[in-house]
Amino acid sequence: MDAAIDALDLNLLRVAAALHETGSVTATARRLGVTQAAASNALARLRGACGGDPLFVRTAQGMAATPRGERVARAAAAALAAVAESIAAPAAFDPATTTRRFTLRMTDIGEVVFLPALLATLRYEAPGATLRTVALSSGDTPAALARGEVDLAIGFLPELREGWYQQRLFEQRYVVLRRAGAAGAVTRAAYLRAAHVAIESPGTGHRIVERALRAQGLERRVALQVPDFLAAVMLVARTDLLCTVPAKLAQAAGESLPVQSSPVPVDLPGFSIHQYWHPRAHPDAAVRWLRERIAGRFVESSSTPSRARRATGASR
């Protein structure tokens, strides 16, 4: 192992990490400030160092990593980030004078739950700062974080399990939301018999509802499918449809809409809401400040104490 490392040009790790993120030799060369021929040559040398494994293969969508290429690229990115973090001087950050725009990846649920408190925090502590939210698919989120296009991803994102810093904020459970004043209890039989509005939200992990029902051999009657939770909540307030939603969304909806909630009468798993960030953003003083404000407002004391950690298991 030591001999292999001694013979390896460590600059090749930059090529592996960049190619994994961009999926393009041309884009990798542009990012690293080298010619395309130099990037291709570096890839060939890295393949030789890895015993001839192709590491990346050309597909219709660009250069895709082989299983070994995936391992090499992720390890390279983590190593480079660790080196950068260890040698970088902390950048000064003054929230009172900053004009930084923070970009957060979250769903419409997150916007309802998080943004009022975050905007209040910025108004008093960082009045010149602004927020921008983006809705990305689960497949696009890792690349956006890696490129620095998104500072933090917040929500129920089980796909971000390895190679990311994360901090648990709170636990959530599902409840049944229905029109205010609707008669009768939501029993198991009533729940399965009723017409439901279901949410198809590919950027979240909320497909666990359907999976949990199927695992129990249950099937609810879905009369309508919509792509976001807010549309579903508005429809519930004006129809007899039921909707299974996270408890915090139901609480927020009940404060401004004629809806009411009750426990789900079937077994559904709970889930955790986290904030996630890329290793390259870890030493950023501005992002660290925002993470700390989010944790201060949203980490619940009833949850198991949590601290920021790499999803691979290394603590901060």
Coordinates of C-alpha atoms in Angstrom, one line a residue:
M1 CA 0.0 0.0 0.0
D2 CA 2.7 2.5 0.9
A3 CA 4.7 1.7 -2.2
A4 CA 1.6 2.2 -4.4
I5 CA 1.0 5.6 -2.8
D6 CA 4.7 6.6 -3.1
A7 CA 4.5 5.9 -6.8
L8 CA 1.3 7.8 -7.3
D9 CA 1.1 11.4 -8.5
L10 CA -1.4 12.8 -6.0
N11 CA -2.5 15.4 -8.5
L12 CA -4.3 12.6 -10.2
L13 CA -6.7 12.5 -7.2
R14 CA -7.9 16.0 -8.2
V15 CA -8.8 14.6 -11.6
A16 CA -10.7 11.7 -10.2
A17 CA -12.7 13.9 -7.8
A18 CA -13.5 16.5 -10.5
L19 CA -14.4 14.0 -13.1
H20 CA -16.8 12.3 -10.7
E21 CA -18.5 15.6 -10.0
T22 CA -18.7 16.9 -13.5
G23 CA -19.1 13.7 -15.6
S24 CA -17.1 15.4 -18.3
V25 CA -13.3 15.4 -19.2
T26 CA -13.8 18.8 -20.8
A27 CA -15.4 20.3 -17.7
T28 CA -12.8 18.6 -15.5
A29 CA -10.0 20.2 -17.6
R30 CA -11.7 23.6 -17.3
R31 CA -12.2 23.3 -13.6
L32 CA -8.5 22.3 -13.0
G33 CA -7.1 24.8 -15.4
V34 CA -5.4 22.3 -17.7
T35 CA -5.9 21.2 -21.3
Q36 CA -8.4 18.4 -22.2
A37 CA -5.4 16.4 -23.4
A38 CA -3.7 16.8 -20.0
A39 CA -6.9 15.7 -18.2
S40 CA -7.2 12.6 -20.5
N41 CA -3.6 11.8 -19.9
A42 CA -4.0 12.1 -16.2
L43 CA -7.0 9.7 -16.3
A44 CA -5.0 7.2 -18.3
R45 CA -2.2 7.3 -15.7
L46 CA -4.7 6.9 -12.9
R47 CA -6.2 3.9 -14.7
G48 CA -2.7 2.4 -14.9
A49 CA -2.1 3.0 -11.2
C50 CA -5.4 1.1 -10.5
G51 CA -4.3 -2.0 -12.4
G52 CA -6.1 -1.1 -15.6
D53 CA -9.6 -0.6 -14.2
P54 CA -11.3 1.9 -16.5
L55 CA -12.6 3.9 -13.4
F56 CA -14.8 6.0 -15.7
V57 CA -16.7 4.8 -18.8
R58 CA -18.4 6.9 -21.5
T59 CA -22.2 6.8 -21.5
A60 CA -25.0 8.9 -23.1
Q61 CA -25.1 11.0 -20.0
G62 CA -21.3 11.5 -19.8
M63 CA -18.5 9.8 -18.0
A64 CA -19.9 7.4 -15.4
A65 CA -17.8 5.9 -12.6
T66 CA -17.3 2.1 -12.3
P67 CA -17.7 0.7 -8.8
R68 CA -13.9 1.0 -8.2
G69 CA -14.0 4.5 -9.8
E70 CA -16.8 5.5 -7.4
R71 CA -14.7 4.4 -4.4
V72 CA -11.5 6.1 -5.7
A73 CA -13.3 9.4 -6.5
R74 CA -15.2 9.6 -3.2
A75 CA -12.0 8.8 -1.2
A76 CA -10.1 11.4 -3.3
A77 CA -12.7 14.1 -2.7
A78 CA -12.7 13.4 1.1
A79 CA -8.9 13.5 1.3
L80 CA -8.7 16.7 -0.7
A81 CA -11.4 18.3 1.5
A82 CA -9.6 17.2 4.6
V83 CA -6.3 18.7 3.4
A84 CA -8.0 22.0 2.4
E85 CA -9.8 22.2 5.8
S86 CA -6.5 21.6 7.7
I87 CA -4.5 24.3 5.9
A88 CA -7.1 27.0 5.2
A89 CA -7.1 30.0 7.4
P90 CA -10.5 30.7 8.9
A91 CA -12.2 33.4 6.8
A92 CA -13.6 36.3 8.8
F93 CA -17.4 36.5 8.9
D94 CA -19.4 39.3 10.4
P95 CA -23.2 38.6 10.2
A96 CA -24.0 42.2 11.0
T97 CA -22.3 43.5 7.8
T98 CA -22.5 40.5 5.4
T99 CA -24.4 40.6 2.2
R100 CA -24.1 36.9 1.6
R101 CA -26.8 35.0 -0.2
F102 CA -27.4 31.6 1.3
T103 CA -28.9 28.9 -0.9
L104 CA -30.8 26.1 0.8
R105 CA -32.1 22.9 -0.8
M106 CA -35.5 22.1 0.7
T107 CA -39.0 21.0 -0.2
D108 CA -42.2 23.0 0.2
I109 CA -42.6 21.4 3.6
G110 CA -39.2 22.8 4.6
E111 CA -40.1 26.3 3.4
V112 CA -43.2 26.3 5.6
V113 CA -41.4 24.9 8.7
F114 CA -38.0 26.6 8.5
L115 CA -38.2 29.8 6.6
P116 CA -40.3 32.0 9.1
A117 CA -37.8 31.4 11.9
L118 CA -34.7 31.7 9.6
L119 CA -36.0 35.0 8.1
A120 CA -36.5 36.3 11.7
T121 CA -32.9 35.3 12.6
L122 CA -31.5 37.0 9.5
R123 CA -33.5 40.2 10.1
Y124 CA -32.0 40.7 13.6
E125 CA -28.5 39.2 13.2
A126 CA -27.7 39.5 9.5
P127 CA -30.0 42.1 8.0
G128 CA -27.9 42.3 4.8
A129 CA -28.0 38.5 4.1
T130 CA -30.6 36.9 1.9
L131 CA -32.0 33.4 1.4
R132 CA -32.7 31.5 -1.7
T133 CA -34.4 28.1 -1.8
V134 CA -34.2 25.5 -4.6
A135 CA -36.2 22.3 -5.1
L136 CA -33.9 19.6 -6.5
S137 CA -34.4 15.9 -7.1
S138 CA -32.6 13.4 -5.0
G139 CA -30.3 12.7 -7.9
D140 CA -29.3 16.4 -8.4
T141 CA -28.8 17.3 -4.8
P142 CA -25.4 15.7 -4.2
A143 CA -23.9 17.4 -7.3
A144 CA -25.3 20.8 -6.4
L145 CA -23.8 20.5 -2.9
A146 CA -20.4 19.3 -4.3
R147 CA -20.3 22.2 -6.8
G148 CA -21.1 24.8 -4.1
E149 CA -24.3 25.8 -5.8
V150 CA -26.2 24.9 -2.6
D151 CA -24.9 25.7 0.9
L152 CA -27.1 23.3 2.9
A153 CA -29.7 20.7 2.2
I154 CA -32.4 20.4 4.8
G155 CA -35.1 17.7 5.1
F156 CA -35.7 14.0 4.9
L157 CA -33.0 12.9 2.5
P158 CA -32.0 9.3 3.1
E159 CA -30.0 9.2 -0.1
L160 CA -27.3 11.4 1.6
R161 CA -25.9 8.7 3.8
E162 CA -22.3 8.5 2.9
G163 CA -19.6 11.2 2.4
W164 CA -21.5 14.1 3.8
Y165 CA -21.5 16.1 7.0
Q166 CA -24.9 15.9 8.6
Q167 CA -26.7 16.9 11.8
R168 CA -30.0 15.6 13.0
L169 CA -32.5 18.4 13.9
F170 CA -35.7 16.6 15.0
E171 CA -37.8 13.5 14.6
Q172 CA -41.0 13.4 12.7
R173 CA -44.1 11.3 12.5
Y174 CA -47.0 11.2 10.1
V175 CA -50.5 12.3 10.8
V176 CA -53.8 12.3 8.8
L177 CA -54.9 15.8 7.7
R178 CA -58.5 16.4 6.8
R179 CA -61.0 19.3 6.4
A180 CA -61.9 21.0 9.7
G181 CA -65.3 19.9 11.0
A182 CA -65.2 16.6 9.2
A183 CA -67.3 14.1 11.1
G184 CA -66.3 10.7 12.4
A185 CA -63.1 9.3 13.7
V186 CA -60.3 8.3 11.3
T187 CA -60.3 4.6 12.2
R188 CA -58.2 2.0 10.3
A189 CA -61.2 1.0 8.2
A190 CA -62.2 4.6 7.5
Y191 CA -58.6 5.5 6.5
L192 CA -58.4 2.6 4.0
R193 CA -61.9 3.3 2.7
A194 CA -61.5 7.1 2.2
A195 CA -60.3 8.9 -0.8
H196 CA -56.7 10.2 -0.4
V197 CA -54.6 12.8 -2.1
A198 CA -51.0 11.5 -2.4
I199 CA -47.8 13.4 -3.0
E200 CA -45.3 12.3 -5.6
S201 CA -42.2 14.2 -4.5
P202 CA -39.1 12.6 -6.0
G203 CA -36.8 15.0 -4.0
T204 CA -37.7 13.4 -0.7
G205 CA -37.9 10.1 1.1
H206 CA -41.7 10.3 1.6
R207 CA -42.3 7.2 -0.6
I208 CA -41.9 5.3 2.7
V209 CA -45.6 5.8 3.3
E210 CA -46.6 3.7 0.2
R211 CA -43.8 1.1 1.0
A212 CA -45.0 0.7 4.6
L213 CA -48.6 0.2 3.5
R214 CA -47.6 -2.4 0.9
A215 CA -45.4 -4.2 3.4
Q216 CA -48.5 -4.6 5.6
G217 CA -50.7 -5.8 2.7
L218 CA -52.7 -2.6 2.8
E219 CA -53.9 -0.4 0.0
R220 CA -55.5 3.1 0.4
R221 CA -57.7 4.6 -2.3
V222 CA -55.7 7.4 -4.0
A223 CA -58.1 9.7 -5.8
L224 CA -55.5 12.3 -6.7
Q225 CA -51.7 12.6 -6.9
V226 CA -49.9 16.0 -6.8
P227 CA -46.2 16.9 -6.9
D228 CA -46.0 19.0 -3.7
F229 CA -47.4 19.0 -0.2
L230 CA -48.7 22.6 -0.2
A231 CA -51.1 21.9 -3.1
A232 CA -52.3 18.8 -1.2
V233 CA -52.9 20.7 2.0
M234 CA -54.9 23.4 0.1
L235 CA -57.1 20.7 -1.5
V236 CA -57.7 19.0 1.8
A237 CA -59.1 22.2 3.2
R238 CA -61.7 22.4 0.4
T239 CA -62.6 18.7 -0.1
D240 CA -63.3 15.5 1.7
L241 CA -59.9 14.1 0.7
L242 CA -57.5 12.8 3.4
C243 CA -53.8 13.4 3.2
T244 CA -51.0 11.7 5.2
V245 CA -48.4 14.4 6.0
P246 CA -45.6 15.1 8.5
A247 CA -46.8 16.4 11.8
K248 CA -45.0 19.8 11.6
L249 CA -46.6 20.5 8.3
A250 CA -50.1 19.7 9.7
Q251 CA -49.4 22.0 12.7
A252 CA -48.4 24.9 10.4
A253 CA -51.4 24.3 8.1
G254 CA -53.8 24.2 11.0
E255 CA -52.7 27.8 12.0
S256 CA -53.9 29.3 8.8
L257 CA -56.3 26.9 7.0
P258 CA -59.5 25.1 8.0
V259 CA -57.9 21.7 8.5
Q260 CA -57.5 19.3 11.4
S261 CA -55.2 16.4 12.1
S262 CA -55.3 13.1 13.9
P263 CA -53.0 10.1 14.4
V264 CA -52.5 7.7 11.4
P265 CA -54.5 4.5 12.3
V266 CA -52.0 2.2 10.6
D267 CA -48.3 1.6 11.4
L268 CA -46.0 4.0 9.6
P269 CA -42.3 4.6 10.4
G270 CA -41.1 7.9 11.8
F271 CA -38.2 9.7 10.2
S272 CA -35.5 12.2 11.0
I273 CA -35.0 15.7 9.6
H274 CA -31.3 16.6 9.0
Q275 CA -29.2 19.4 7.6
Y276 CA -26.5 18.2 5.3
W277 CA -23.4 19.9 3.8
H278 CA -20.4 19.0 1.6
P279 CA -16.9 18.7 3.1
R280 CA -15.8 21.7 1.1
A281 CA -18.4 23.9 2.9
H282 CA -17.4 22.6 6.3
P283 CA -14.7 25.3 7.0
D284 CA -16.8 28.1 5.5
A285 CA -17.4 30.5 8.4
A286 CA -20.6 31.9 6.9
V287 CA -22.1 28.5 6.3
R288 CA -21.0 27.4 9.8
W289 CA -22.8 30.4 11.3
L290 CA -26.0 29.5 9.4
R291 CA -25.7 25.9 10.4
E292 CA -25.4 26.9 14.1
R293 CA -28.4 29.2 13.8
I294 CA -30.5 26.4 12.3
A295 CA -29.4 24.0 15.0
G296 CA -30.1 26.5 17.7
R297 CA -33.7 27.0 16.5
F298 CA -34.6 23.5 15.4
V299 CA -32.7 20.9 17.3
E300 CA -35.3 19.5 19.7
S301 CA -34.4 18.6 23.2
S302 CA -36.6 15.6 23.1
S303 CA -34.3 14.1 20.4
T304 CA -31.1 12.2 21.1
P305 CA -28.3 14.8 21.5
S306 CA -26.8 15.3 18.1
R307 CA -23.6 17.0 16.8
A308 CA -22.4 17.6 13.3
R309 CA -20.7 14.6 11.9
R310 CA -19.5 13.0 8.6
A311 CA -22.1 10.5 7.4
T312 CA -19.2 8.0 7.1
G313 CA -19.0 8.1 10.9
A314 CA -16.1 10.6 11.6
S315 CA -17.1 13.2 14.1
R316 CA -16.5 16.9 13.6

